[in-house]
PDB file of C-alpha atoms in Angstrom:
ATOM      1  CA  UNK A 927     -14.174   8.407  16.308  1.00 90.00           C
ATOM      2  CA  UNK A 928     -13.811   9.498  13.485  1.00 97.00           C
ATOM      3  CA  UNK A 929     -11.346   8.147  11.050  1.00 98.00           C
ATOM      4  CA  UNK A 930     -10.624  10.037   7.905  1.00 98.00           C
ATOM      5  CA  UNK A 931      -9.042   8.219   4.782  1.00 98.00           C
ATOM      6  CA  UNK A 932      -7.844  10.258   2.166  1.00 98.00           C
ATOM      7  CA  UNK A 933      -7.917   8.240  -1.853  1.00 98.00           C
ATOM      8  CA  UNK A 934      -5.252   9.994  -3.237  1.00 97.00           C
ATOM      9  CA  UNK A 935      -5.774  10.279  -7.356  1.00 97.00           C
ATOM     10  CA  UNK A 936      -9.031   7.862  -7.369  1.00 96.00           C
ATOM     11  CA  UNK A 937      -8.765   8.477 -11.163  1.00 95.00           C
ATOM     12  CA  UNK A 938      -5.324   7.871 -11.770  1.00 94.00           C
ATOM     13  CA  UNK A 939      -3.997   4.838  -9.097  1.00 94.00           C
ATOM     14  CA  UNK A 940      -7.015   2.675  -9.977  1.00 90.00           C
ATOM     15  CA  UNK A 941      -5.689  -0.486 -11.980  1.00 86.00           C
ATOM     16  CA  UNK A 942      -6.532  -4.154 -10.583  1.00 83.00           C
ATOM     17  CA  UNK A 943      -9.721  -2.847  -8.852  1.00 83.00           C
ATOM     18  CA  UNK A 944      -7.982  -1.300  -6.031  1.00 89.00           C
ATOM     19  CA  UNK A 945     -10.407   0.792  -5.727  1.00 91.00           C
ATOM     20  CA  UNK A 946     -12.033  -2.209  -3.507  1.00 94.00           C
ATOM     21  CA  UNK A 947      -9.316  -1.192  -0.080  1.00 96.00           C
ATOM     22  CA  UNK A 948     -11.151   1.592   0.207  1.00 96.00           C
ATOM     23  CA  UNK A 949     -14.545  -0.122   0.473  1.00 96.00           C
ATOM     24  CA  UNK A 950     -13.576  -2.847   2.602  1.00 97.00           C
ATOM     25  CA  UNK A 951     -11.614  -1.216   5.369  1.00 98.00           C
ATOM     26  CA  UNK A 952     -14.549   1.432   5.649  1.00 98.00           C
ATOM     27  CA  UNK A 953     -16.887  -2.062   6.430  1.00 98.00           C
ATOM     28  CA  UNK A 954     -14.052  -2.303   8.617  1.00 98.00           C
ATOM     29  CA  UNK A 955     -13.206   0.172  10.184  1.00 98.00           C
ATOM     30  CA  UNK A 956     -17.438   0.961  10.521  1.00 98.00           C
ATOM     31  CA  UNK A 957     -17.890  -2.748  11.886  1.00 98.00           C
ATOM     32  CA  UNK A 958     -15.712  -1.425  14.534  1.00 98.00           C
ATOM     33  CA  UNK A 959     -18.150   1.431  15.394  1.00 97.00           C
ATOM     34  CA  UNK A 960     -15.978   3.888  13.981  1.00 97.00           C
ATOM     35  CA  UNK A 961     -17.139   7.008  11.681  1.00 97.00           C
ATOM     36  CA  UNK A 962     -15.698   6.776   8.197  1.00 98.00           C
ATOM     37  CA  UNK A 963     -15.225   9.427   6.275  1.00 98.00           C
ATOM     38  CA  UNK A 964     -14.244   9.103   2.460  1.00 98.00           C
ATOM     39  CA  UNK A 965     -12.558  11.839  -0.039  1.00 98.00           C
ATOM     40  CA  UNK A 966     -11.482  11.824  -3.433  1.00 97.00           C
ATOM     41  CA  UNK A 967      -9.001  14.100  -4.427  1.00 97.00           C
ATOM     42  CA  UNK A 968      -7.222  14.150  -7.861  1.00 97.00           C
ATOM     43  CA  UNK A 969      -4.636  17.103 -10.013  1.00 96.00           C
ATOM     44  CA  UNK A 970      -4.295  20.274  -8.860  1.00 92.00           C
ATOM     45  CA  UNK A 971      -6.828  20.565  -6.351  1.00 95.00           C
ATOM     46  CA  UNK A 972      -6.254  21.953  -2.544  1.00 94.00           C
ATOM     47  CA  UNK A 973      -5.168  18.724  -0.635  1.00 94.00           C
ATOM     48  CA  UNK A 974      -4.540  19.822   3.637  1.00 96.00           C
ATOM     49  CA  UNK A 975      -2.712  16.163   4.193  1.00 97.00           C
ATOM     50  CA  UNK A 976      -2.719  16.040   7.109  1.00 96.00           C
ATOM     51  CA  UNK A 977      -6.243  16.482   8.132  1.00 97.00           C
ATOM     52  CA  UNK A 978      -6.300  12.957   6.573  1.00 98.00           C
ATOM     53  CA  UNK A 979      -5.152   9.110   9.898  1.00 98.00           C
ATOM     54  CA  UNK A 980      -5.217   6.972   6.855  1.00 98.00           C
ATOM     55  CA  UNK A 981      -3.970   8.107   3.170  1.00 98.00           C
ATOM     56  CA  UNK A 982      -4.102   5.444   0.767  1.00 98.00           C
ATOM     57  CA  UNK A 983      -2.194   5.837  -3.283  1.00 97.00           C
ATOM     58  CA  UNK A 984      -2.654   3.181  -5.752  1.00 95.00           C
ATOM     59  CA  UNK A 985      -1.558   1.582  -8.699  1.00 94.00           C
ATOM     60  CA  UNK A 986      -1.728   3.398 -11.833  1.00 92.00           C
ATOM     61  CA  UNK A 987       0.785   3.460 -15.572  1.00 92.00           C
ATOM     62  CA  UNK A 988       4.576   5.032 -15.997  1.00 93.00           C
ATOM     63  CA  UNK A 989       2.739   7.719 -16.960  1.00 95.00           C
ATOM     64  CA  UNK A 990       0.270   8.699 -15.056  1.00 96.00           C
ATOM     65  CA  UNK A 991       2.974   7.726 -12.242  1.00 96.00           C
ATOM     66  CA  UNK A 992       5.560  10.459 -13.551  1.00 96.00           C
ATOM     67  CA  UNK A 993       1.702  13.064 -13.208  1.00 97.00           C
ATOM     68  CA  UNK A 994       1.246  12.742  -9.213  1.00 97.00           C
ATOM     69  CA  UNK A 995       5.008  12.374  -8.482  1.00 97.00           C
ATOM     70  CA  UNK A 996       5.070  16.308 -10.718  1.00 97.00           C
ATOM     71  CA  UNK A 997       2.006  16.943  -8.969  1.00 97.00           C
ATOM     72  CA  UNK A 998       2.838  15.968  -5.144  1.00 96.00           C
ATOM     73  CA  UNK A 999       6.401  17.458  -5.218  1.00 96.00           C
ATOM     74  CA  UNK A1000       4.342  21.294  -4.103  1.00 95.00           C
ATOM     75  CA  UNK A1001       3.219  19.366  -1.630  1.00 97.00           C
ATOM     76  CA  UNK A1002       6.117  17.572  -0.621  1.00 97.00           C
ATOM     77  CA  UNK A1003       6.986  19.203   2.850  1.00 98.00           C
ATOM     78  CA  UNK A1004       3.248  18.315   4.236  1.00 98.00           C
ATOM     79  CA  UNK A1005       3.713  14.767   3.556  1.00 98.00           C
ATOM     80  CA  UNK A1006       6.687  14.541   4.682  1.00 98.00           C
ATOM     81  CA  UNK A1007       5.325  16.175   7.879  1.00 98.00           C
ATOM     82  CA  UNK A1008       2.661  13.123   7.558  1.00 98.00           C
ATOM     83  CA  UNK A1009       5.013  10.650   7.423  1.00 98.00           C
ATOM     84  CA  UNK A1010       6.602  12.283  10.384  1.00 98.00           C
ATOM     85  CA  UNK A1011       3.376  12.353  12.394  1.00 98.00           C
ATOM     86  CA  UNK A1012       3.597   8.537  12.344  1.00 97.00           C
ATOM     87  CA  UNK A1013       0.154   8.912   9.751  1.00 98.00           C
ATOM     88  CA  UNK A1014      -0.762   5.568   7.959  1.00 98.00           C
ATOM     89  CA  UNK A1015       0.205   5.567   4.617  1.00 98.00           C
ATOM     90  CA  UNK A1016      -0.204   3.383   2.268  1.00 98.00           C
ATOM     91  CA  UNK A1017       1.005   2.710  -1.869  1.00 97.00           C
ATOM     92  CA  UNK A1018       0.201  -0.331  -3.540  1.00 96.00           C
ATOM     93  CA  UNK A1019       2.354  -0.367  -7.032  1.00 93.00           C
ATOM     94  CA  UNK A1020       4.152   1.389  -8.958  1.00 94.00           C
ATOM     95  CA  UNK A1021       3.439   4.759  -7.256  1.00 95.00           C
ATOM     96  CA  UNK A1022       6.207   4.085  -3.815  1.00 96.00           C
ATOM     97  CA  UNK A1023       8.907   4.288  -6.731  1.00 97.00           C
ATOM     98  CA  UNK A1024       8.342   7.827  -6.202  1.00 97.00           C
ATOM     99  CA  UNK A1025       9.231   8.484  -3.133  1.00 98.00           C
ATOM    100  CA  UNK A1026      12.630   7.482  -3.270  1.00 97.00           C
ATOM    101  CA  UNK A1027      15.684   9.409  -4.482  1.00 97.00           C
ATOM    102  CA  UNK A1028      14.776   8.415  -8.774  1.00 97.00           C
ATOM    103  CA  UNK A1029      13.299   6.097 -10.989  1.00 96.00           C
ATOM    104  CA  UNK A1030      15.787   5.494 -14.031  1.00 95.00           C
ATOM    105  CA  UNK A1031      17.822   8.460 -12.725  1.00 88.00           C
ATOM    106  CA  UNK A1032      14.983  10.895 -13.446  1.00 95.00           C
ATOM    107  CA  UNK A1033      14.591  13.240  -9.856  1.00 97.00           C
ATOM    108  CA  UNK A1034      12.095  11.212  -7.818  1.00 97.00           C
ATOM    109  CA  UNK A1035      10.352  13.247  -4.655  1.00 97.00           C
ATOM    110  CA  UNK A1036      13.600  11.942  -2.460  1.00 97.00           C
ATOM    111  CA  UNK A1037      11.732  11.609   0.018  1.00 98.00           C
ATOM    112  CA  UNK A1038      14.039   8.454   1.108  1.00 97.00           C
ATOM    113  CA  UNK A1039      17.578   7.029   0.027  1.00 96.00           C
ATOM    114  CA  UNK A1040      16.095   3.573  -2.237  1.00 96.00           C
ATOM    115  CA  UNK A1041      15.881   4.459  -5.845  1.00 96.00           C
ATOM    116  CA  UNK A1042      14.097   2.210  -8.295  1.00 96.00           C
ATOM    117  CA  UNK A1043      15.854   0.870 -11.834  1.00 94.00           C
ATOM    118  CA  UNK A1044      14.111  -0.369 -14.603  1.00 89.00           C
ATOM    119  CA  UNK A1045      15.462  -4.507 -15.891  1.00 86.00           C
ATOM    120  CA  UNK A1046      15.288  -6.371 -18.931  1.00 83.00           C
ATOM    121  CA  UNK A1047      12.675  -8.230 -17.877  1.00 81.00           C
ATOM    122  CA  UNK A1048       8.897  -7.756 -15.993  1.00 83.00           C
ATOM    123  CA  UNK A1049       7.863 -10.171 -13.323  1.00 82.00           C
ATOM    124  CA  UNK A1050       4.145 -10.454 -14.009  1.00 85.00           C
ATOM    125  CA  UNK A1051       2.788 -13.599 -10.945  1.00 87.00           C
ATOM    126  CA  UNK A1052       0.964 -14.457  -8.080  1.00 91.00           C
ATOM    127  CA  UNK A1053       3.760 -14.561  -5.089  1.00 92.00           C
ATOM    128  CA  UNK A1054       3.457 -15.074  -1.473  1.00 94.00           C
ATOM    129  CA  UNK A1055       5.415 -13.464   1.229  1.00 95.00           C
ATOM    130  CA  UNK A1056       6.448 -12.661   4.720  1.00 96.00           C
ATOM    131  CA  UNK A1057       7.170  -9.555   6.749  1.00 97.00           C
ATOM    132  CA  UNK A1058       8.017  -8.869  10.242  1.00 95.00           C
ATOM    133  CA  UNK A1059       4.951  -6.196  10.616  1.00 97.00           C
ATOM    134  CA  UNK A1060       2.392  -8.774   9.723  1.00 97.00           C
ATOM    135  CA  UNK A1061       1.629 -12.583  11.310  1.00 92.00           C
ATOM    136  CA  UNK A1062       0.717 -14.347   8.622  1.00 96.00           C
ATOM    137  CA  UNK A1063       1.724 -15.119   4.968  1.00 96.00           C
ATOM    138  CA  UNK A1064       0.485 -12.108   2.883  1.00 97.00           C
ATOM    139  CA  UNK A1065      -0.474 -12.995  -1.113  1.00 96.00           C
ATOM    140  CA  UNK A1066      -0.597 -10.591  -3.870  1.00 93.00           C
ATOM    141  CA  UNK A1067       0.094 -10.529  -7.200  1.00 92.00           C
ATOM    142  CA  UNK A1068       3.200  -8.392  -9.313  1.00 90.00           C
ATOM    143  CA  UNK A1069       2.981  -7.039 -12.290  1.00 87.00           C
ATOM    144  CA  UNK A1070       7.317  -4.535 -13.658  1.00 87.00           C
ATOM    145  CA  UNK A1071       9.496  -4.495 -14.425  1.00 86.00           C
ATOM    146  CA  UNK A1072      11.247  -1.390 -12.342  1.00 88.00           C
ATOM    147  CA  UNK A1073      14.326  -3.139  -9.338  1.00 89.00           C
ATOM    148  CA  UNK A1074      14.437  -1.175  -5.936  1.00 94.00           C
ATOM    149  CA  UNK A1075      17.550  -0.690  -4.826  1.00 93.00           C
ATOM    150  CA  UNK A1076      19.757   0.930  -2.450  1.00 94.00           C
ATOM    151  CA  UNK A1077      16.284  -0.020  -0.232  1.00 95.00           C
ATOM    152  CA  UNK A1078      17.213  -0.903   4.414  1.00 92.00           C
ATOM    153  CA  UNK A1079      13.999  -1.095   5.551  1.00 95.00           C
ATOM    154  CA  UNK A1080      12.348  -3.707   3.555  1.00 96.00           C
ATOM    155  CA  UNK A1081       8.420  -4.039   4.261  1.00 97.00           C
ATOM    156  CA  UNK A1082       8.119  -7.668   2.296  1.00 96.00           C
ATOM    157  CA  UNK A1083      10.132 -11.174   1.540  1.00 94.00           C
ATOM    158  CA  UNK A1084       9.227 -13.285  -1.026  1.00 92.00           C
ATOM    159  CA  UNK A1085       9.113 -16.543   0.086  1.00 90.00           C
ATOM    160  CA  UNK A1086       7.679 -18.335  -3.570  1.00 89.00           C
ATOM    161  CA  UNK A1087       6.910 -16.859  -6.722  1.00 86.00           C
ATOM    162  CA  UNK A1088       4.297 -18.666  -9.245  1.00 81.00           C
ATOM    163  CA  UNK A1089       4.289 -19.083 -12.741  1.00 68.00           C
ATOM    164  CA  UNK A1090       6.657 -18.478 -16.034  1.00 58.00           C
ATOM    165  CA  UNK A1091       7.881 -15.248 -13.770  1.00 56.00           C
ATOM    166  CA  UNK A1092       9.576 -17.829 -11.422  1.00 57.00           C
ATOM    167  CA  UNK A1093      12.426 -17.641 -13.248  1.00 56.00           C
ATOM    168  CA  UNK A1094      13.345 -14.136 -13.871  1.00 58.00           C
ATOM    169  CA  UNK A1095      12.844 -12.945 -10.624  1.00 65.00           C
ATOM    170  CA  UNK A1096      15.701 -10.353  -9.665  1.00 62.00           C
ATOM    171  CA  UNK A1097      14.872 -10.042  -5.738  1.00 72.00           C
ATOM    172  CA  UNK A1098      13.958 -10.836  -2.532  1.00 85.00           C
ATOM    173  CA  UNK A1099      13.509  -8.201  -0.202  1.00 91.00           C
ATOM    174  CA  UNK A1100      10.036  -6.065  -1.721  1.00 94.00           C
ATOM    175  CA  UNK A1101       8.432  -3.634  -0.852  1.00 96.00           C
ATOM    176  CA  UNK A1102       8.717  -1.274   1.881  1.00 97.00           C
ATOM    177  CA  UNK A1103       8.349   0.102   4.754  1.00 98.00           C
ATOM    178  CA  UNK A1104       8.698   3.257   7.163  1.00 98.00           C
ATOM    179  CA  UNK A1105       6.748   4.390  10.303  1.00 98.00           C
ATOM    180  CA  UNK A1106       3.154   4.273   8.717  1.00 98.00           C
ATOM    181  CA  UNK A1107       4.056   4.421   5.047  1.00 98.00           C
ATOM    182  CA  UNK A1108       3.891   1.346   4.040  1.00 98.00           C
ATOM    183  CA  UNK A1109       5.209   0.775   0.157  1.00 97.00           C
ATOM    184  CA  UNK A1110       4.429  -2.565  -2.327  1.00 96.00           C
ATOM    185  CA  UNK A1111       5.138  -3.459  -5.626  1.00 94.00           C
ATOM    186  CA  UNK A1112       1.256  -5.792  -4.952  1.00 93.00           C
ATOM    187  CA  UNK A1113      -1.634  -4.832  -6.532  1.00 88.00           C
ATOM    188  CA  UNK A1114      -4.777  -7.211  -6.584  1.00 76.00           C
ATOM    189  CA  UNK A1115      -5.642  -5.738  -4.636  1.00 90.00           C
ATOM    190  CA  UNK A1116      -3.808  -6.026  -0.776  1.00 95.00           C
ATOM    191  CA  UNK A1117      -6.075  -5.010   2.034  1.00 97.00           C
ATOM    192  CA  UNK A1118      -9.199  -7.093  -0.330  1.00 95.00           C
ATOM    193  CA  UNK A1119      -7.003 -10.172  -0.815  1.00 95.00           C
ATOM    194  CA  UNK A1120      -4.902  -9.936   2.513  1.00 97.00           C
ATOM    195  CA  UNK A1121      -7.886 -10.098   5.832  1.00 97.00           C
ATOM    196  CA  UNK A1122      -4.412 -10.136   8.013  1.00 97.00           C
ATOM    197  CA  UNK A1123      -3.167  -6.611   6.914  1.00 98.00           C
ATOM    198  CA  UNK A1124      -7.367  -5.210   6.827  1.00 98.00           C
ATOM    199  CA  UNK A1125      -7.243  -6.142  10.022  1.00 98.00           C
ATOM    200  CA  UNK A1126      -3.321  -4.646  11.731  1.00 98.00           C
ATOM    201  CA  UNK A1127      -4.833  -1.544  10.219  1.00 98.00           C
ATOM    202  CA  UNK A1128      -8.339  -1.087  10.892  1.00 98.00           C
ATOM    203  CA  UNK A1129      -6.957  -1.310  14.845  1.00 98.00           C
ATOM    204  CA  UNK A1130      -3.780   0.211  14.343  1.00 98.00           C
ATOM    205  CA  UNK A1131      -6.481   3.323  13.604  1.00 98.00           C
ATOM    206  CA  UNK A1132      -9.203   3.134  15.782  1.00 98.00           C
ATOM    207  CA  UNK A1133      -6.370   2.582  18.667  1.00 97.00           C
ATOM    208  CA  UNK A1134      -4.987   5.861  17.122  1.00 96.00           C
ATOM    209  CA  UNK A1135      -8.672   7.667  18.246  1.00 95.00           C
ATOM    210  CA  UNK A1136      -9.359   5.809  21.158  1.00 95.00           C
ATOM    211  CA  UNK A1137      -6.089   3.710  23.713  1.00 93.00           C
ATOM    212  CA  UNK A1138      -8.316   1.793  25.270  1.00 95.00           C
ATOM    213  CA  UNK A1139     -10.105   0.480  21.742  1.00 96.00           C
ATOM    214  CA  UNK A1140     -10.090  -3.866  21.366  1.00 96.00           C
ATOM    215  CA  UNK A1141     -10.084  -5.471  18.496  1.00 96.00           C
ATOM    216  CA  UNK A1142     -14.029  -6.687  18.596  1.00 96.00           C
ATOM    217  CA  UNK A1143     -13.695  -9.575  16.543  1.00 96.00           C
ATOM    218  CA  UNK A1144     -15.398 -10.516  13.721  1.00 96.00           C
ATOM    219  CA  UNK A1145     -15.746 -13.800  11.723  1.00 94.00           C
ATOM    220  CA  UNK A1146     -15.492 -12.563   7.890  1.00 96.00           C
ATOM    221  CA  UNK A1147     -16.119 -16.157   6.614  1.00 96.00           C
ATOM    222  CA  UNK A1148     -15.910 -14.974   2.678  1.00 95.00           C
ATOM    223  CA  UNK A1149     -12.932 -12.900   3.240  1.00 96.00           C
ATOM    224  CA  UNK A1150     -11.271 -16.068   5.251  1.00 96.00           C
ATOM    225  CA  UNK A1151     -11.795 -18.386   2.454  1.00 97.00           C
ATOM    226  CA  UNK A1152     -10.942 -16.234  -0.060  1.00 96.00           C
ATOM    227  CA  UNK A1153      -7.262 -15.890   1.647  1.00 96.00           C
ATOM    228  CA  UNK A1154      -7.663 -19.777   2.929  1.00 96.00           C
ATOM    229  CA  UNK A1155      -7.278 -20.823  -0.928  1.00 95.00           C
ATOM    230  CA  UNK A1156      -5.365 -18.538  -2.390  1.00 93.00           C
ATOM    231  CA  UNK A1157      -2.192 -19.827   0.284  1.00 93.00           C
ATOM    232  CA  UNK A1158      -3.510 -23.577  -1.334  1.00 92.00           C
ATOM    233  CA  UNK A1159      -3.891 -23.372  -5.062  1.00 89.00           C
ATOM    234  CA  UNK A1160      -0.547 -21.016  -4.231  1.00 87.00           C
ATOM    235  CA  UNK A1161       1.855 -23.386  -1.986  1.00 84.00           C
ATOM    236  CA  UNK A1162       0.694 -26.071  -4.107  1.00 77.00           C
TER     237      UNK A1162
END
């Protein structure tokens, strides 16, 4: 089974080692017997969104986010079709803000109804979250002075925040989830730090290609040990 992955804006949206998400995704898919093709596309290049099974856009600066927003406007209809076709899209950091109506009253893609506003406080902290989608707690790092409002499709609920930002937290619901489109402020990178989320995407991507697919349980000891250590430290 061939699975096509697109690392979109790989050069602009790649803070905090976000590229490692796709390195690990590729390894786990190959371990499950998949033939994986990873393409990289950036500003101004021709992009055929519909031919991909999984698209990833990582975290970046606000300036680069705005460049991405401007570039993606030419593919708005294609992106809507991609999302409605139940294909997989993961956007981390402030990037997913572009899917909403506006960012600080400036028009965004307008695919969904949520809006993003800037806040006085910047949250820079490790967090633990829970989700109805994933079967275990999720860990990650948030570095944002944004708040998403009018969002009825949150992906997570924050259950623990550590560090000096604890008193600054101004939202509990975090992220966005619609069909197979996932957005979160988490960086760090999310698939590397959370084996259960990585397994979720690997399993579902393979099932899209083969409805009889059964996940081959493989022990990734270092990945699981790292997750367990982080959970233990953050819950002290």
